[in-house]
Short mmCIF file of C-alpha atoms and ligand atoms in Angstrom, two decimals:
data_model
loop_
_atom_site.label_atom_id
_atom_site.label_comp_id
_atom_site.label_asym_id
_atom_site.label_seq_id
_atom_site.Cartn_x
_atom_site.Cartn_y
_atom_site.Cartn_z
CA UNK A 262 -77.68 -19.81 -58.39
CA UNK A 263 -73.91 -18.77 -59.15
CA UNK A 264 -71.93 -19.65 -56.02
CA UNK A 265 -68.72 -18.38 -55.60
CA UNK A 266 -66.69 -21.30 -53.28
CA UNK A 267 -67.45 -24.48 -52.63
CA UNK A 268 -70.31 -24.47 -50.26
CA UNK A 269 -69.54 -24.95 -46.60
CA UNK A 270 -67.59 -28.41 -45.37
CA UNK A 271 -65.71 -28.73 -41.67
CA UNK A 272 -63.54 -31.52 -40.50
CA UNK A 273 -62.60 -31.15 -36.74
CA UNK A 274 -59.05 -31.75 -36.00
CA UNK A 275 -57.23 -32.66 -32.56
CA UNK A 276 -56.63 -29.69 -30.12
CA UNK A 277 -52.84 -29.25 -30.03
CA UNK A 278 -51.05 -28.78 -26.77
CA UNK A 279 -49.33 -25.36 -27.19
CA UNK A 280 -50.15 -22.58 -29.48
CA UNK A 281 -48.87 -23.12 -32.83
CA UNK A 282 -46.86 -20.39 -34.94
CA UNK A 283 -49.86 -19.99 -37.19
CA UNK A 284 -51.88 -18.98 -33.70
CA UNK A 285 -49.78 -16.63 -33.09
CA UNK A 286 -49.22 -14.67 -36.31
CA UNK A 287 -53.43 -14.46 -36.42
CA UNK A 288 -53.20 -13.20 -32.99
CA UNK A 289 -50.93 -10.55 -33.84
CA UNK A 290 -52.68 -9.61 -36.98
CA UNK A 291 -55.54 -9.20 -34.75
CA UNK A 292 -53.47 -7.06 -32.51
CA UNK A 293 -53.59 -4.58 -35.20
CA UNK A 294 -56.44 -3.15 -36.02
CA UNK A 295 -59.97 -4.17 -37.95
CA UNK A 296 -59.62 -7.28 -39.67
CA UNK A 297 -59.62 -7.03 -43.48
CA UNK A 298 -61.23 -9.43 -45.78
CA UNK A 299 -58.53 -12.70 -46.02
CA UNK A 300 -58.20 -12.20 -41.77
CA UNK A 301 -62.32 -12.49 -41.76
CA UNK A 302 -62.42 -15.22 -44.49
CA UNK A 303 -59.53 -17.15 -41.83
CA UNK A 304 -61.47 -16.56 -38.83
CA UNK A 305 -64.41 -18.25 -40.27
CA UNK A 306 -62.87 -21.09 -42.16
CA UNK A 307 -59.81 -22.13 -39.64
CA UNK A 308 -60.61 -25.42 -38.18
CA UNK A 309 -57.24 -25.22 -35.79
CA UNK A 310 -58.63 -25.43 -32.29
CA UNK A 311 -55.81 -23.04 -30.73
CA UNK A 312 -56.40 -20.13 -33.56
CA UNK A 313 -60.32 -20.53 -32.62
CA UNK A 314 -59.36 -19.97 -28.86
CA UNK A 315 -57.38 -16.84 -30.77
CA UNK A 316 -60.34 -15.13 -32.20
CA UNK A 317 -62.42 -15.81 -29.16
CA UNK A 318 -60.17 -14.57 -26.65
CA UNK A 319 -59.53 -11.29 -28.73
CA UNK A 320 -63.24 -10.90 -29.45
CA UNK A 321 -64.07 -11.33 -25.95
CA UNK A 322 -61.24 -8.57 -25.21
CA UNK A 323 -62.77 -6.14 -27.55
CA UNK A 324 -66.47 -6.33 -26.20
CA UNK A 325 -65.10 -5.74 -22.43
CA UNK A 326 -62.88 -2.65 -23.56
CA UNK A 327 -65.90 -1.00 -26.07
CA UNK A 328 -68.81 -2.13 -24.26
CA UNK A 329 -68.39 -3.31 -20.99
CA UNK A 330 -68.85 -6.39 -19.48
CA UNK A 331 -72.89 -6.09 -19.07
CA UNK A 332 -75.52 -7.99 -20.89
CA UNK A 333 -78.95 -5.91 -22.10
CA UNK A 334 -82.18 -7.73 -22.04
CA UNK A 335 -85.01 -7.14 -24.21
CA UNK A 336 -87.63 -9.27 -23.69
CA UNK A 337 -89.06 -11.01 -26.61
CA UNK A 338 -92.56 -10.77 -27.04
CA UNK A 339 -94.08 -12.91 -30.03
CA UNK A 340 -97.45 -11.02 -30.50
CA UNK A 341 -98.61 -12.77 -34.13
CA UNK A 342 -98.02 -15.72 -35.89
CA UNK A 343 -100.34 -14.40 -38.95
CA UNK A 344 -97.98 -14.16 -42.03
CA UNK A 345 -98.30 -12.52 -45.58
CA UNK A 346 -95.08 -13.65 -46.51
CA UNK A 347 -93.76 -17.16 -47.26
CA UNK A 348 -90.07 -17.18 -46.75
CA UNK A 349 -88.78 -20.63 -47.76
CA UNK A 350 -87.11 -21.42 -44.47
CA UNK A 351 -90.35 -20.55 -42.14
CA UNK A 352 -92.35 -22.03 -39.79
CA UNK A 353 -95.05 -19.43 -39.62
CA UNK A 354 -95.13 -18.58 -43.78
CA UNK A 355 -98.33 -18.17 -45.33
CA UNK A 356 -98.04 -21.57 -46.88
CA UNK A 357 -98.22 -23.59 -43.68
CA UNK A 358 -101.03 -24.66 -42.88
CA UNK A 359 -99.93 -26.43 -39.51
CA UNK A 360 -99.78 -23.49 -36.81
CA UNK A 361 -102.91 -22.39 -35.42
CA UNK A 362 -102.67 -18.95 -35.82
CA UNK A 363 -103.51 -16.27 -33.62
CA UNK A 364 -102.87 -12.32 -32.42
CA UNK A 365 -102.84 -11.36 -28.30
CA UNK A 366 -104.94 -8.90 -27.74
CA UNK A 367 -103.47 -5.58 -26.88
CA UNK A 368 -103.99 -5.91 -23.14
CA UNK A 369 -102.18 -9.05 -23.34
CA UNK A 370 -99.11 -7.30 -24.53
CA UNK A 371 -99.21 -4.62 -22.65
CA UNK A 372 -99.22 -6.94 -19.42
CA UNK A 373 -96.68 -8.75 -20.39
CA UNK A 374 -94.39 -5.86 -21.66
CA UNK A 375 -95.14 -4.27 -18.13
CA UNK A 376 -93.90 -7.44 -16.46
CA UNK A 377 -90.97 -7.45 -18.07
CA UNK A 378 -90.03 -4.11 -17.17
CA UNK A 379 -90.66 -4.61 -13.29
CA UNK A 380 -87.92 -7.56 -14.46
CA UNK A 381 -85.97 -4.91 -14.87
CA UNK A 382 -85.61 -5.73 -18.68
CA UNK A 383 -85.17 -2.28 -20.16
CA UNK A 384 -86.89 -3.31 -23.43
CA UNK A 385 -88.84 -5.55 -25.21
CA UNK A 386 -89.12 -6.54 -28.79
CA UNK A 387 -92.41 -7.02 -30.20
CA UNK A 388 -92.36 -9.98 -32.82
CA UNK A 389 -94.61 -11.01 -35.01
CA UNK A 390 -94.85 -11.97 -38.84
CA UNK A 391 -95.45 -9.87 -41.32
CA UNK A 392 -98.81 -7.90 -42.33
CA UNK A 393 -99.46 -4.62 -43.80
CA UNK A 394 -102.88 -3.94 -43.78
CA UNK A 395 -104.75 -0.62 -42.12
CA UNK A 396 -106.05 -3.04 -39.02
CA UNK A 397 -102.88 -4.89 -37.93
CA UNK A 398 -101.06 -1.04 -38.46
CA UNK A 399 -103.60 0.90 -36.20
CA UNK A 400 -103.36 -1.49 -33.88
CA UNK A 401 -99.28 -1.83 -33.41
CA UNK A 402 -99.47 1.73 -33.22
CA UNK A 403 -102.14 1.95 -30.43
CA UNK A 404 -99.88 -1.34 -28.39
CA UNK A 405 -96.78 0.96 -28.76
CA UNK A 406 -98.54 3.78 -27.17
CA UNK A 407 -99.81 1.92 -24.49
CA UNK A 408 -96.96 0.05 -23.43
CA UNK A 409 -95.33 3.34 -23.34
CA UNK A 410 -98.12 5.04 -21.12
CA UNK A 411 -97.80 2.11 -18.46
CA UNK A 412 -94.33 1.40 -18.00
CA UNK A 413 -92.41 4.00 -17.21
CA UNK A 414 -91.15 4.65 -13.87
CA UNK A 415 -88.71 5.85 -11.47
CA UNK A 416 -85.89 3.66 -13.54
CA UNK A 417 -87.21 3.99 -16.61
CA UNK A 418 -88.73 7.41 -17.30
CA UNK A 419 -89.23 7.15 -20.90
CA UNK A 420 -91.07 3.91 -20.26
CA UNK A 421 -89.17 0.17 -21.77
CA UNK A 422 -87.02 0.43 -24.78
CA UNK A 423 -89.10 -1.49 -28.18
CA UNK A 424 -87.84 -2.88 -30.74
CA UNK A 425 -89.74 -3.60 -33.33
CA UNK A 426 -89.87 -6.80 -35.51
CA UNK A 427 -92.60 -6.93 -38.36
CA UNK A 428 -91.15 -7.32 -41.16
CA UNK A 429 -91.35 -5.00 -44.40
CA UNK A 430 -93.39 -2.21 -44.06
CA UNK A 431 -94.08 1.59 -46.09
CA UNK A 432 -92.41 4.24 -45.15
CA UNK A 433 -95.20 5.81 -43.73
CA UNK A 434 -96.41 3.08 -41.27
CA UNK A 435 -92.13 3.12 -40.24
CA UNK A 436 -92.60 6.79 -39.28
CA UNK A 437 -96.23 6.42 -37.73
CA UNK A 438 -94.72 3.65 -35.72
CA UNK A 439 -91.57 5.81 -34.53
CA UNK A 440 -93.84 8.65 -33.40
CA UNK A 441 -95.92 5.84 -31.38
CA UNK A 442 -93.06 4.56 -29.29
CA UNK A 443 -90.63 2.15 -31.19
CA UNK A 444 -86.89 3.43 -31.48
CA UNK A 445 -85.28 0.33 -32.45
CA UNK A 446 -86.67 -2.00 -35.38
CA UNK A 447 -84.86 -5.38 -36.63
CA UNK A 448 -85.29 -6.30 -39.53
CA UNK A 449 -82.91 -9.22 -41.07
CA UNK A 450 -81.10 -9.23 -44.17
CA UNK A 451 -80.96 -12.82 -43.90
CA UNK A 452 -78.31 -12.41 -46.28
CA UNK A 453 -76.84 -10.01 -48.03
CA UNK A 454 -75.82 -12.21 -51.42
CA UNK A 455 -78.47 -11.24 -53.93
CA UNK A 456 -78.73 -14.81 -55.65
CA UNK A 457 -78.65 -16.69 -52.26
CA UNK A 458 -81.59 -14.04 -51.51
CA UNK A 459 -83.83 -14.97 -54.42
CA UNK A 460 -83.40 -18.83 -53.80
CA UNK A 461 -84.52 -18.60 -50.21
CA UNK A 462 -87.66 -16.36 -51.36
CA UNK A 463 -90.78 -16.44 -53.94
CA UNK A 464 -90.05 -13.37 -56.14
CA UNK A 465 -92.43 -11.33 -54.97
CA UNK A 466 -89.97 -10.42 -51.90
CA UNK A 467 -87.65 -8.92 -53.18
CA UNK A 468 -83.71 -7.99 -52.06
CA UNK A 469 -83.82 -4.49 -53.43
CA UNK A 470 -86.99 -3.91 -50.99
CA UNK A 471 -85.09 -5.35 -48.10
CA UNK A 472 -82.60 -2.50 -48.87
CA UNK A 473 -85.07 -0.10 -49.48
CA UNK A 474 -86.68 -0.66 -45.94
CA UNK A 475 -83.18 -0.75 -44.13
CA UNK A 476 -82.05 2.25 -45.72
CA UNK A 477 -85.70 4.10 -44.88
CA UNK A 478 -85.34 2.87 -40.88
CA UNK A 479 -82.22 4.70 -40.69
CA UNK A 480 -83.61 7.86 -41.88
CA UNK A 481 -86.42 8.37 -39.84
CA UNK A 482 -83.86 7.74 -36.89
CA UNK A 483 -84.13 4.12 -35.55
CA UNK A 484 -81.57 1.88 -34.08
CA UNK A 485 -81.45 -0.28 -36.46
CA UNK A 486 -80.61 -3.89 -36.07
CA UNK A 487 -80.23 -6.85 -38.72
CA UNK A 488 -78.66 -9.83 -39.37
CA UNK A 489 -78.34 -13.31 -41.31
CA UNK A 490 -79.15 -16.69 -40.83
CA UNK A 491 -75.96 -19.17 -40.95
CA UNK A 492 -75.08 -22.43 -42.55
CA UNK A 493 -78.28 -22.06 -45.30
CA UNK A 494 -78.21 -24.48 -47.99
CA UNK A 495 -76.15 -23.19 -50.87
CA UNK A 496 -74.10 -20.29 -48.72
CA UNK A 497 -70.15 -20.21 -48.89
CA UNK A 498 -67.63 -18.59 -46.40
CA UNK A 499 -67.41 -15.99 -49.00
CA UNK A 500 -71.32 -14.63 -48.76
CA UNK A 501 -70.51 -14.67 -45.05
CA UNK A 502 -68.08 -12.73 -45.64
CA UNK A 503 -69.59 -10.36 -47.45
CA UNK A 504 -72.44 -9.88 -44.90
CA UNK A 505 -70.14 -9.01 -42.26
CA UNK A 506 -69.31 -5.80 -44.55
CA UNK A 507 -72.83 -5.17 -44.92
CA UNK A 508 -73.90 -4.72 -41.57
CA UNK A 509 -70.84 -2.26 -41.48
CA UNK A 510 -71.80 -0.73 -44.96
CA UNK A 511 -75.65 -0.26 -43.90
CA UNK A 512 -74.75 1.45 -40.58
CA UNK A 513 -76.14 -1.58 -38.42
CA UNK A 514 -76.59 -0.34 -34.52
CA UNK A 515 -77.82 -4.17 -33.80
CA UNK A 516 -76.69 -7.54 -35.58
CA UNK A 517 -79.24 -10.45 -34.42
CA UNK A 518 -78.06 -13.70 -36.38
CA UNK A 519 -77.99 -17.15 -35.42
CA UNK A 520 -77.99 -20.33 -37.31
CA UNK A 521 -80.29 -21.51 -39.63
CA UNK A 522 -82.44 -24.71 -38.30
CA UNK A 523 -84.79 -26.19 -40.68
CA UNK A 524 -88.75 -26.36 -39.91
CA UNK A 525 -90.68 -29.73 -41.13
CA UNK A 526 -92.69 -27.79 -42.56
CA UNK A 527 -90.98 -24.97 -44.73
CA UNK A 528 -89.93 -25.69 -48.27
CA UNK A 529 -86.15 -25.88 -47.48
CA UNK A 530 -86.48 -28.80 -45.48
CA UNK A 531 -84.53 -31.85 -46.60
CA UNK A 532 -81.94 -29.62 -48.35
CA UNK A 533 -78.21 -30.55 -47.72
CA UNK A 534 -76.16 -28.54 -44.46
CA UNK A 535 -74.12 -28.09 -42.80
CA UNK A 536 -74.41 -30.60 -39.50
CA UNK A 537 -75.37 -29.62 -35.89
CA UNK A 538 -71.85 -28.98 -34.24
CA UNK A 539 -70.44 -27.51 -37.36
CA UNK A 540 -73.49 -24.83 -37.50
CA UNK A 541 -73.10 -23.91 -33.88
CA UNK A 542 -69.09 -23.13 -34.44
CA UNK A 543 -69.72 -21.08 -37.51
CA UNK A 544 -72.30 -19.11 -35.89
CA UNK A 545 -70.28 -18.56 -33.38
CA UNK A 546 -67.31 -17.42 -35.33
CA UNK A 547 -69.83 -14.74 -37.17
CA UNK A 548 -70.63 -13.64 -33.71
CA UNK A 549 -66.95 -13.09 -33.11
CA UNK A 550 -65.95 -11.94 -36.53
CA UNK A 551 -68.75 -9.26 -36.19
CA UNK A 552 -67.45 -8.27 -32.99
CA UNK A 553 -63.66 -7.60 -34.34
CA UNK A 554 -64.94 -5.74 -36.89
CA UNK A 555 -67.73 -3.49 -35.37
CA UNK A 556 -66.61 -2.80 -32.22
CA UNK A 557 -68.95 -0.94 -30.37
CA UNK A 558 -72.55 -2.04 -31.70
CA UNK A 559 -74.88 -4.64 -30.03
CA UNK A 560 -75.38 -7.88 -30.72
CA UNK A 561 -77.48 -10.70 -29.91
CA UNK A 562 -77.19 -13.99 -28.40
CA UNK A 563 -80.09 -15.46 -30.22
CA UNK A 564 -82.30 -17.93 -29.21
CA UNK A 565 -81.27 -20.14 -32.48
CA UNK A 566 -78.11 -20.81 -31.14
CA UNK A 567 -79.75 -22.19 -27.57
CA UNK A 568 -81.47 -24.44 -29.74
CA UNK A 569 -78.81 -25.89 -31.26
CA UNK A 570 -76.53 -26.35 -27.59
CA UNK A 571 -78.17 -26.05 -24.19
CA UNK A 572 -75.33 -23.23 -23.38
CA UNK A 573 -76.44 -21.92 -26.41
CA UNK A 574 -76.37 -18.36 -25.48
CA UNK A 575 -73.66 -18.26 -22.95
CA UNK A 576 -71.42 -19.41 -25.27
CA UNK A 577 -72.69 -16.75 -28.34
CA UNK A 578 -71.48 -14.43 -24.65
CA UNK A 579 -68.33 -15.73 -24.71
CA UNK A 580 -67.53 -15.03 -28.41
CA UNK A 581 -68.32 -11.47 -28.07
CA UNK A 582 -71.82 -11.62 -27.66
CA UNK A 583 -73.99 -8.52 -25.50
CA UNK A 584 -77.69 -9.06 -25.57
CA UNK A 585 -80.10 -11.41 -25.09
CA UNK A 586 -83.55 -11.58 -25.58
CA UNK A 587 -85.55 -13.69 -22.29
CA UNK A 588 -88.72 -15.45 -23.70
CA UNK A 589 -91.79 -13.72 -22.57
CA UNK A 590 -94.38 -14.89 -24.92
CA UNK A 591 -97.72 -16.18 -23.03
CA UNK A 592 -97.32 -19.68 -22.32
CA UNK A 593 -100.73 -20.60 -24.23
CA UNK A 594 -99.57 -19.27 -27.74
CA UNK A 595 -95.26 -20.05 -27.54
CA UNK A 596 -95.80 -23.69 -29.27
CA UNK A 597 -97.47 -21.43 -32.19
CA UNK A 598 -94.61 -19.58 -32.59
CA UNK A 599 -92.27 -22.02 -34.18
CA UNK A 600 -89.90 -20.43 -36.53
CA UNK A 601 -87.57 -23.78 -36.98
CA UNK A 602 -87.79 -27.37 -35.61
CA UNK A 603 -86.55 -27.68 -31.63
CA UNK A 604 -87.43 -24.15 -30.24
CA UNK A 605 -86.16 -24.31 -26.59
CA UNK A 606 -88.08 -22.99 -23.03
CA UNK A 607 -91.53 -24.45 -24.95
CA UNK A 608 -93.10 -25.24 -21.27
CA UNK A 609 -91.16 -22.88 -19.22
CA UNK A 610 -93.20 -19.89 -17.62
CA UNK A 611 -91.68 -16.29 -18.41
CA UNK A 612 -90.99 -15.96 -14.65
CA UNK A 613 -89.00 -19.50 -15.44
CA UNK A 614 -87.13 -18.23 -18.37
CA UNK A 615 -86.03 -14.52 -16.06
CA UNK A 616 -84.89 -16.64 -13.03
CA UNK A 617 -82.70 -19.07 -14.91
CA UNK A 618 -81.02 -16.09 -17.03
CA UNK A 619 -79.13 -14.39 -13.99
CA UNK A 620 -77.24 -17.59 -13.21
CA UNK A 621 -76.74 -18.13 -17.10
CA UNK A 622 -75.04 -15.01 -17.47
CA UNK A 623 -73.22 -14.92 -14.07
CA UNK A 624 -71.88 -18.50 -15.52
CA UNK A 625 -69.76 -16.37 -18.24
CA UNK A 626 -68.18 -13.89 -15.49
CA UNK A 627 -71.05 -11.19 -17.24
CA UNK A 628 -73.54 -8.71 -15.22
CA UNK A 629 -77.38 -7.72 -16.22
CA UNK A 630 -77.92 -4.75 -16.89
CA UNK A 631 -80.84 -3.86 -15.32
CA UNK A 632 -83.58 -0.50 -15.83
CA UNK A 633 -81.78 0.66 -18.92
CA UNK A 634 -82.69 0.76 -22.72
CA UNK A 635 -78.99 -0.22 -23.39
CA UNK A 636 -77.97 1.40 -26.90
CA UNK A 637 -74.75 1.70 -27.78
CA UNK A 638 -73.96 5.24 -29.04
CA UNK A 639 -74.12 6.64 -31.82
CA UNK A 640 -71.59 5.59 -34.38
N1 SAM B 266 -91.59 -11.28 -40.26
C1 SAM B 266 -90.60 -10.49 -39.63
C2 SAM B 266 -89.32 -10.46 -40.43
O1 SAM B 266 -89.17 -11.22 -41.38
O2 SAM B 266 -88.45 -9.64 -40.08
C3 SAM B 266 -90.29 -10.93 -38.22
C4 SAM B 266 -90.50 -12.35 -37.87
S1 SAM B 266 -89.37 -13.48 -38.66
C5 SAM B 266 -90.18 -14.96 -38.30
C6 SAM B 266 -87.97 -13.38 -37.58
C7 SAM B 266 -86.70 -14.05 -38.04
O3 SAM B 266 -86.80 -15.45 -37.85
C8 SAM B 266 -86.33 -13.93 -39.48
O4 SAM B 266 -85.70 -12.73 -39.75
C9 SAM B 266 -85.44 -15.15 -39.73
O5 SAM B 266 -84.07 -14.81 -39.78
C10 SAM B 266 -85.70 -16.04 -38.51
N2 SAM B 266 -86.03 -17.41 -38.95
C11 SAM B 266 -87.13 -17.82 -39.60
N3 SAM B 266 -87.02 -19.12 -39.94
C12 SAM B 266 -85.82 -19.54 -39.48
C13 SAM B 266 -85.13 -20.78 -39.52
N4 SAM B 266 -85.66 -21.85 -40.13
N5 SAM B 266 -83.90 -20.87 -38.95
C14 SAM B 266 -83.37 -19.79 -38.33
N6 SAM B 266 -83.97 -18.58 -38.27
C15 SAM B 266 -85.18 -18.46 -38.83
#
């Protein structure tokens, strides 16, 4: 695989006791508009403490002024761990032969999206890996319907928000799925270097598909989110980077990224990253970097990063940070539904999960936003 810098090394150095001049000329650059390439490339590769306190404070600044100081919740819903596709990095690929695997039935989901609206969530994102055949379609399509019919109300007359998250689909089942309910669907670039692409996938997935799907989303009129996964083997400053202009290039109304963890079981396992502390900072500095340079589009606090630090997500809040997705998946299946090694809340009941979030948030000096889809507008 050509790679274009070295790949990705910190060293952490002492915290100085006054802002240095360096600081300061990187806070005034940021002063002045949307940061260019060499300002992104800096605010992902400085390892000065005081400029890091720089690009958090001013991403910070720019979510309050574009977006507000609330958080929106959709609540994550993990329907299916049944997989077609075998993604290197995995848990739940078709190669593994660990997970029991298993679907909820559609009453299942529909109870538990319809708790999570009387949470006052707003919206849920179904989740599930990734099938295309006539069955698994007919019967997203019937969920999306129902969830709809039974959970609107006073607050929420259009029923919850839903995202969807399924993977790579045609265009027809996108649009058949629109009509049935969904307005938002994630769907991750992982990563938008082609090479880095084809390493973490058998060939049969392809990038140019990826595109294909993104590019279809937009067109039948989602809100579309995407994102990347962080510190993979192989992956230089440079291809992160270059994803941060993607999500601008594509259009992105959502960015969902977090750091990569490695599963036991997946084939990438054993291969050399970056370590714990050095993952979590990067991430976070993609959450920030993202922020500076789309100013008024959501983006998640993922679950990833609460694996890696207990304050996982109320940190991803701090760097710029405005949704975050509550665990609602039936306690009986969660374990099932193990993406990467270390998945946090494994034992903790949904009702668990929604009472320790408030106090989470409040922790950062943010407010939930309750009874509301929570959208940014249209760029
Ligand atoms: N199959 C659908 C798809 O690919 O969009 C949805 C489910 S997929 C399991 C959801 C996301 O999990 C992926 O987009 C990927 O970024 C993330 N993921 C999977 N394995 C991971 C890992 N080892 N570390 C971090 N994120 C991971």
């Amino acid at each position: 695989m050509p790679v274009k810098t070295a790949p990705l090394q910190f060293t952490r150095k002492a915290r100085p006791a006054s802002q240095s001049a360096a600081a300061q000329a990187l806070a005034a650059c940021l002063q002045e508009g949307l940061p260019g390439r060499e300002t992104l490339r800096r605010i992902l590769g400085t390892q000065q403490p005081d400029e890091v306190d720089v690009i958090r404070q001013h991403a910070e600044q720019t979510l309050l002024k574009n977006c507000g100081d609330t958080v929106r919740l959709r609540g994550l819903i993990e329907f299916s761990n049944r997989c077609t596709s075998d993604c290197y990095y995995c848990g739940i690929r078709r190669s593994n032969k660990m997970p029991t695997r298993y679907t909820l039935t559609q009453d299942e989901i529909v109870d538990t999206a319809r708790w999570c609206g009387e949470q006052g969530y707003g919206s849920v994102v179904l989740q599930s890996g990734e099938r295309r055949d006539a069955k698994f379609v007919r019967f997203v399509s019937d969920t999306l319907r129902a969830i709809k019919e039974t959970t609107h109300s006073v607050a929420l007359p259009e029923g919850v928000g839903i995202t969807l998250c399924v993977g790579e689909q045609s265009p027809e089942t996108y649009a058949e799925w629109f009509d049935a309910g969904a307005h938002r669907y994630l769907l991750r670039m992982e990563t938008s270097s082609p090479a880095l692409f084809a390493a973490l996938h058998p060939a049969e997935q392809r990038y140019e598909s990826r595109i294909e799907c993104l590019k279809t989303l937009k067109a039948i009129g989602y809100r579309v989110g995407t994102g990347v996964m962080i510190g993979l083997p192989g992956q230089t400053l440079d291809d992160l980077v270059d994803d941060l202009f993607f999500f601008r290039d594509i259009g992105a109304d959502m960015i969902g990224m977090g750091p990569y963890i490695p599963h036991e079981q997946a084939a990438l396992h054993g291969m050399p990253i970056l370590d714990v502390p050095a993952r979590m900072t990067l991430a976070l500095r993609m959450i920030a970097a993202t922020r500076l340079l789309l100013p008024s589009i959501n983006i998640a606090a993922t679950t990833a990063l609460q694996t890696l630090a207990p304050d996982g997500r109320e940190q991803g809040l701090r760097y710029g940070a405005n949704v975050i997705m509550p665990q609602a998946t039936p306690l009986r299946v969660r374990r099932e539904y193990t993406l990467y090694d270390g998945k946090p809340c494994l034992d903790d009941s949904a009702g668990q999960c929604a009472s320790c979030l408030e106090g989470r948030i409040h922790s950062v000096g943010r407010r939930l936003l309750r009874d509301h889809w929570g959208d940014p507008a249209r760029r």
